[in-house]
């Protein structure tokens, strides 16, 4: 599985503002296949665990608040070189620094509400995908 999957979240605001379809369209157009997907509303406990890597950062609790403020869409995406290619497709964390044509440039509102998450390594992609989905080896 390693190397050809990544994990994404379409975050609150992007979901409530009706951007799920357009974002998925960009993902498809860029050559990713959706291996698994569902919509859910994170609990504070789940968000704290999912973002535990950031627990010492000043924005941690703000991030947890934001990510639990509304429904999200989580998905596992498949493509060769998935992690790196998806990070390029989403663009910089800060939408003001994101390149033209990236998902964050088009749909993010701020650093906090930056439309999408994308795994930053194969190890994290596997952890994050397994956090929400089981039996991924079947896809
Ligand atoms: P990413 O890998 O590009 O998503 O960025 P990070 O792993 O550094 O941060 C995780 C998430 O925390 C980002 O996607 C933002 O939603 C949020 N975040 C990062 N930096 C800040 C910040 O300075 N302020 C706030 N409010 N949120 C931030």
PDB file of C-alpha atoms and ligand atoms in Angstrom:
ATOM      1  CA  UNK A   1       0.000   0.000   0.000  1.00  0.00           C
ATOM      2  CA  UNK A   2       2.865   2.345   0.875  1.00  0.00           C
ATOM      3  CA  UNK A   3       3.717   4.961  -1.727  1.00  0.00           C
ATOM      4  CA  UNK A   4       0.474   4.943  -3.688  1.00  0.00           C
ATOM      5  CA  UNK A   5      -2.101   6.160  -1.188  1.00  0.00           C
ATOM      6  CA  UNK A   6      -2.742   9.398   0.575  1.00  0.00           C
ATOM      7  CA  UNK A   7      -5.462  10.609   2.890  1.00  0.00           C
ATOM      8  CA  UNK A   8      -7.540  13.768   2.638  1.00  0.00           C
ATOM      9  CA  UNK A   9     -10.146  15.643   4.604  1.00  0.00           C
ATOM     10  CA  UNK A  10     -12.484  18.178   3.062  1.00  0.00           C
ATOM     11  CA  UNK A  11     -12.782  20.446   6.079  1.00  0.00           C
ATOM     12  CA  UNK A  12     -15.726  22.325   7.633  1.00  0.00           C
ATOM     13  CA  UNK A  13     -16.639  25.485   5.658  1.00  0.00           C
ATOM     14  CA  UNK A  14     -15.493  23.812   2.419  1.00  0.00           C
ATOM     15  CA  UNK A  15     -18.252  21.253   3.099  1.00  0.00           C
ATOM     16  CA  UNK A  16     -20.870  23.758   4.330  1.00  0.00           C
ATOM     17  CA  UNK A  17     -20.107  26.158   1.468  1.00  0.00           C
ATOM     18  CA  UNK A  18     -20.859  23.487  -1.150  1.00  0.00           C
ATOM     19  CA  UNK A  19     -17.304  22.861  -2.319  1.00  0.00           C
ATOM     20  CA  UNK A  20     -17.252  19.062  -1.948  1.00  0.00           C
ATOM     21  CA  UNK A  21     -18.206  18.430  -5.592  1.00  0.00           C
ATOM     22  CA  UNK A  22     -15.773  20.927  -7.141  1.00  0.00           C
ATOM     23  CA  UNK A  23     -12.917  19.722  -4.901  1.00  0.00           C
ATOM     24  CA  UNK A  24     -13.561  16.060  -5.754  1.00  0.00           C
ATOM     25  CA  UNK A  25     -13.649  17.031  -9.414  1.00  0.00           C
ATOM     26  CA  UNK A  26     -10.196  18.615  -9.141  1.00  0.00           C
ATOM     27  CA  UNK A  27      -8.937  15.484  -7.360  1.00  0.00           C
ATOM     28  CA  UNK A  28     -10.274  13.240 -10.156  1.00  0.00           C
ATOM     29  CA  UNK A  29      -8.917  15.480 -12.875  1.00  0.00           C
ATOM     30  CA  UNK A  30      -5.470  15.301 -11.278  1.00  0.00           C
ATOM     31  CA  UNK A  31      -5.537  11.513 -11.675  1.00  0.00           C
ATOM     32  CA  UNK A  32      -6.426  10.297  -8.175  1.00  0.00           C
ATOM     33  CA  UNK A  33      -8.872   7.426  -7.640  1.00  0.00           C
ATOM     34  CA  UNK A  34     -11.058   7.389  -4.528  1.00  0.00           C
ATOM     35  CA  UNK A  35     -10.474   4.140  -2.610  1.00  0.00           C
ATOM     36  CA  UNK A  36     -12.706   4.994   0.354  1.00  0.00           C
ATOM     37  CA  UNK A  37     -14.818   7.979   1.361  1.00  0.00           C
ATOM     38  CA  UNK A  38     -17.368   9.043   3.947  1.00  0.00           C
ATOM     39  CA  UNK A  39     -18.924  12.084   5.586  1.00  0.00           C
ATOM     40  CA  UNK A  40     -18.836  12.448   9.352  1.00  0.00           C
ATOM     41  CA  UNK A  41     -18.715  14.893  12.234  1.00  0.00           C
ATOM     42  CA  UNK A  42     -15.584  14.492  14.388  1.00  0.00           C
ATOM     43  CA  UNK A  43     -15.870  14.501  18.168  1.00  0.00           C
ATOM     44  CA  UNK A  44     -13.415  16.642  20.127  1.00  0.00           C
ATOM     45  CA  UNK A  45     -11.753  13.453  21.403  1.00  0.00           C
ATOM     46  CA  UNK A  46     -11.232  12.107  17.879  1.00  0.00           C
ATOM     47  CA  UNK A  47      -9.896  15.447  16.606  1.00  0.00           C
ATOM     48  CA  UNK A  48      -7.437  15.668  19.499  1.00  0.00           C
ATOM     49  CA  UNK A  49      -6.079  12.216  18.719  1.00  0.00           C
ATOM     50  CA  UNK A  50      -5.978  12.780  14.951  1.00  0.00           C
ATOM     51  CA  UNK A  51      -4.023  16.036  15.399  1.00  0.00           C
ATOM     52  CA  UNK A  52      -1.955  14.884  18.413  1.00  0.00           C
ATOM     53  CA  UNK A  53       1.225  15.540  16.418  1.00  0.00           C
ATOM     54  CA  UNK A  54       0.397  19.269  16.780  1.00  0.00           C
ATOM     55  CA  UNK A  55      -0.464  19.159  20.501  1.00  0.00           C
ATOM     56  CA  UNK A  56       2.362  21.521  21.479  1.00  0.00           C
ATOM     57  CA  UNK A  57       1.643  24.048  18.725  1.00  0.00           C
ATOM     58  CA  UNK A  58      -0.165  27.284  19.725  1.00  0.00           C
ATOM     59  CA  UNK A  59      -2.992  26.651  17.256  1.00  0.00           C
ATOM     60  CA  UNK A  60      -3.787  23.103  18.472  1.00  0.00           C
ATOM     61  CA  UNK A  61      -7.012  23.848  20.367  1.00  0.00           C
ATOM     62  CA  UNK A  62      -8.158  26.247  17.656  1.00  0.00           C
ATOM     63  CA  UNK A  63      -7.580  23.504  15.103  1.00  0.00           C
ATOM     64  CA  UNK A  64      -9.586  21.027  17.205  1.00  0.00           C
ATOM     65  CA  UNK A  65     -12.417  23.589  17.584  1.00  0.00           C
ATOM     66  CA  UNK A  66     -12.491  24.269  13.865  1.00  0.00           C
ATOM     67  CA  UNK A  67     -12.330  20.628  12.792  1.00  0.00           C
ATOM     68  CA  UNK A  68     -15.286  19.798  15.063  1.00  0.00           C
ATOM     69  CA  UNK A  69     -17.390  22.800  13.983  1.00  0.00           C
ATOM     70  CA  UNK A  70     -19.241  20.907  11.241  1.00  0.00           C
ATOM     71  CA  UNK A  71     -19.303  17.819   9.050  1.00  0.00           C
ATOM     72  CA  UNK A  72     -16.214  16.794   7.081  1.00  0.00           C
ATOM     73  CA  UNK A  73     -15.553  14.391   4.219  1.00  0.00           C
ATOM     74  CA  UNK A  74     -12.664  11.950   4.672  1.00  0.00           C
ATOM     75  CA  UNK A  75     -11.196   9.938   1.809  1.00  0.00           C
ATOM     76  CA  UNK A  76      -8.342   7.659   0.840  1.00  0.00           C
ATOM     77  CA  UNK A  77      -6.870   8.508  -2.551  1.00  0.00           C
ATOM     78  CA  UNK A  78      -4.840   6.265  -4.806  1.00  0.00           C
ATOM     79  CA  UNK A  79      -2.234   7.268  -7.385  1.00  0.00           C
ATOM     80  CA  UNK A  80       1.464   6.666  -7.968  1.00  0.00           C
ATOM     81  CA  UNK A  81       3.482   9.052  -5.769  1.00  0.00           C
ATOM     82  CA  UNK A  82       0.205   9.981  -4.049  1.00  0.00           C
ATOM     83  CA  UNK A  83       1.500  11.896  -1.011  1.00  0.00           C
ATOM     84  CA  UNK A  84       3.805  14.246  -2.896  1.00  0.00           C
ATOM     85  CA  UNK A  85       1.470  14.788  -5.847  1.00  0.00           C
ATOM     86  CA  UNK A  86      -1.471  15.534  -3.566  1.00  0.00           C
ATOM     87  CA  UNK A  87       0.525  18.045  -1.510  1.00  0.00           C
ATOM     88  CA  UNK A  88       1.304  19.831  -4.786  1.00  0.00           C
ATOM     89  CA  UNK A  89      -2.361  19.766  -5.768  1.00  0.00           C
ATOM     90  CA  UNK A  90      -3.568  21.268  -2.462  1.00  0.00           C
ATOM     91  CA  UNK A  91      -0.901  23.995  -2.231  1.00  0.00           C
ATOM     92  CA  UNK A  92       0.595  25.845   0.707  1.00  0.00           C
ATOM     93  CA  UNK A  93      -0.960  25.688   4.208  1.00  0.00           C
ATOM     94  CA  UNK A  94      -1.451  29.445   3.991  1.00  0.00           C
ATOM     95  CA  UNK A  95      -3.808  30.119   1.053  1.00  0.00           C
ATOM     96  CA  UNK A  96      -2.187  33.493   0.441  1.00  0.00           C
ATOM     97  CA  UNK A  97       1.006  31.616  -0.437  1.00  0.00           C
ATOM     98  CA  UNK A  98      -0.701  28.854  -2.428  1.00  0.00           C
ATOM     99  CA  UNK A  99       0.023  28.658  -6.162  1.00  0.00           C
ATOM    100  CA  UNK A 100      -2.631  29.376  -8.783  1.00  0.00           C
ATOM    101  CA  UNK A 101      -4.611  26.261  -9.687  1.00  0.00           C
ATOM    102  CA  UNK A 102      -4.217  24.614  -6.278  1.00  0.00           C
ATOM    103  CA  UNK A 103      -7.218  23.563  -4.208  1.00  0.00           C
ATOM    104  CA  UNK A 104      -6.313  25.855  -1.328  1.00  0.00           C
ATOM    105  CA  UNK A 105      -5.825  28.838  -3.631  1.00  0.00           C
ATOM    106  CA  UNK A 106      -9.321  28.322  -4.991  1.00  0.00           C
ATOM    107  CA  UNK A 107     -11.271  27.188  -1.922  1.00  0.00           C
ATOM    108  CA  UNK A 108      -9.438  28.112   1.302  1.00  0.00           C
ATOM    109  CA  UNK A 109     -10.616  31.093   3.317  1.00  0.00           C
ATOM    110  CA  UNK A 110      -7.708  31.369   5.751  1.00  0.00           C
ATOM    111  CA  UNK A 111      -4.830  29.449   7.323  1.00  0.00           C
ATOM    112  CA  UNK A 112      -7.370  27.988   9.764  1.00  0.00           C
ATOM    113  CA  UNK A 113     -10.126  27.248   7.248  1.00  0.00           C
ATOM    114  CA  UNK A 114      -7.845  26.035   4.499  1.00  0.00           C
ATOM    115  CA  UNK A 115     -10.352  23.719   2.780  1.00  0.00           C
ATOM    116  CA  UNK A 116      -8.438  20.434   2.756  1.00  0.00           C
ATOM    117  CA  UNK A 117      -5.989  18.237   4.606  1.00  0.00           C
ATOM    118  CA  UNK A 118      -3.383  16.113   2.836  1.00  0.00           C
ATOM    119  CA  UNK A 119      -0.989  13.624   4.450  1.00  0.00           C
ATOM    120  CA  UNK A 120       2.633  14.755   4.570  1.00  0.00           C
ATOM    121  CA  UNK A 121       4.316  11.304   4.474  1.00  0.00           C
ATOM    122  CA  UNK A 122       3.552   7.686   3.570  1.00  0.00           C
ATOM    123  CA  UNK A 123       3.678   6.784   7.272  1.00  0.00           C
ATOM    124  CA  UNK A 124       1.120   9.434   8.181  1.00  0.00           C
ATOM    125  CA  UNK A 125      -1.047   8.536   5.176  1.00  0.00           C
ATOM    126  CA  UNK A 126      -1.285   4.975   6.465  1.00  0.00           C
ATOM    127  CA  UNK A 127      -1.979   6.099  10.043  1.00  0.00           C
ATOM    128  CA  UNK A 128      -4.612   8.624   8.962  1.00  0.00           C
ATOM    129  CA  UNK A 129      -6.341   6.272   6.503  1.00  0.00           C
ATOM    130  CA  UNK A 130      -6.466   3.539   9.155  1.00  0.00           C
ATOM    131  CA  UNK A 131      -7.881   6.028  11.685  1.00  0.00           C
ATOM    132  CA  UNK A 132     -11.088   6.240   9.631  1.00  0.00           C
ATOM    133  CA  UNK A 133     -11.169   3.077   7.502  1.00  0.00           C
ATOM    134  CA  UNK A 134     -10.444  -0.600   7.977  1.00  0.00           C
ATOM    135  CA  UNK A 135      -9.660  -3.282   5.412  1.00  0.00           C
ATOM    136  CA  UNK A 136      -7.888  -0.899   3.035  1.00  0.00           C
ATOM    137  CA  UNK A 137      -5.684  -3.636   1.632  1.00  0.00           C
ATOM    138  CA  UNK A 138      -8.789  -4.831  -0.255  1.00  0.00           C
ATOM    139  CA  UNK A 139      -8.896  -1.691  -2.414  1.00  0.00           C
TER     140      UNK A 139
HETATM  141  P1  LIG B   1      -0.739  21.228   6.522  1.00  0.00           P
HETATM  142  O1  LIG B   1       0.062  19.950   6.537  1.00  0.00           O
HETATM  143  O2  LIG B   1      -0.463  22.065   5.278  1.00  0.00           O
HETATM  144  O3  LIG B   1      -2.217  21.023   6.716  1.00  0.00           O
HETATM  145  O4  LIG B   1      -0.234  22.139   7.722  1.00  0.00           O
HETATM  146  P2  LIG B   1       0.202  21.779   9.229  1.00  0.00           P
HETATM  147  O5  LIG B   1       0.383  20.306   9.390  1.00  0.00           O
HETATM  148  O6  LIG B   1       1.348  22.673   9.571  1.00  0.00           O
HETATM  149  O7  LIG B   1      -1.025  22.273  10.110  1.00  0.00           O
HETATM  150  C1  LIG B   1      -2.201  21.496  10.234  1.00  0.00           C
HETATM  151  C2  LIG B   1      -3.405  22.401  10.119  1.00  0.00           C
HETATM  152  O8  LIG B   1      -3.420  23.298  11.227  1.00  0.00           O
HETATM  153  C3  LIG B   1      -3.423  23.329   8.891  1.00  0.00           C
HETATM  154  O9  LIG B   1      -3.917  22.713   7.733  1.00  0.00           O
HETATM  155  C4  LIG B   1      -4.315  24.469   9.353  1.00  0.00           C
HETATM  156  O10 LIG B   1      -5.703  24.134   9.233  1.00  0.00           O
HETATM  157  C5  LIG B   1      -3.975  24.557  10.837  1.00  0.00           C
HETATM  158  N1  LIG B   1      -2.978  25.597  11.082  1.00  0.00           N
HETATM  159  C6  LIG B   1      -1.660  25.578  10.745  1.00  0.00           C
HETATM  160  N2  LIG B   1      -1.044  26.706  11.146  1.00  0.00           N
HETATM  161  C7  LIG B   1      -2.006  27.458  11.753  1.00  0.00           C
HETATM  162  C8  LIG B   1      -1.997  28.730  12.372  1.00  0.00           C
HETATM  163  O11 LIG B   1      -0.978  29.409  12.460  1.00  0.00           O
HETATM  164  N3  LIG B   1      -3.197  29.163  12.892  1.00  0.00           N
HETATM  165  C9  LIG B   1      -4.327  28.430  12.812  1.00  0.00           C
HETATM  166  N4  LIG B   1      -5.463  28.915  13.352  1.00  0.00           N
HETATM  167  N5  LIG B   1      -4.380  27.210  12.245  1.00  0.00           N
HETATM  168  C10 LIG B   1      -3.231  26.744  11.710  1.00  0.00           C
END
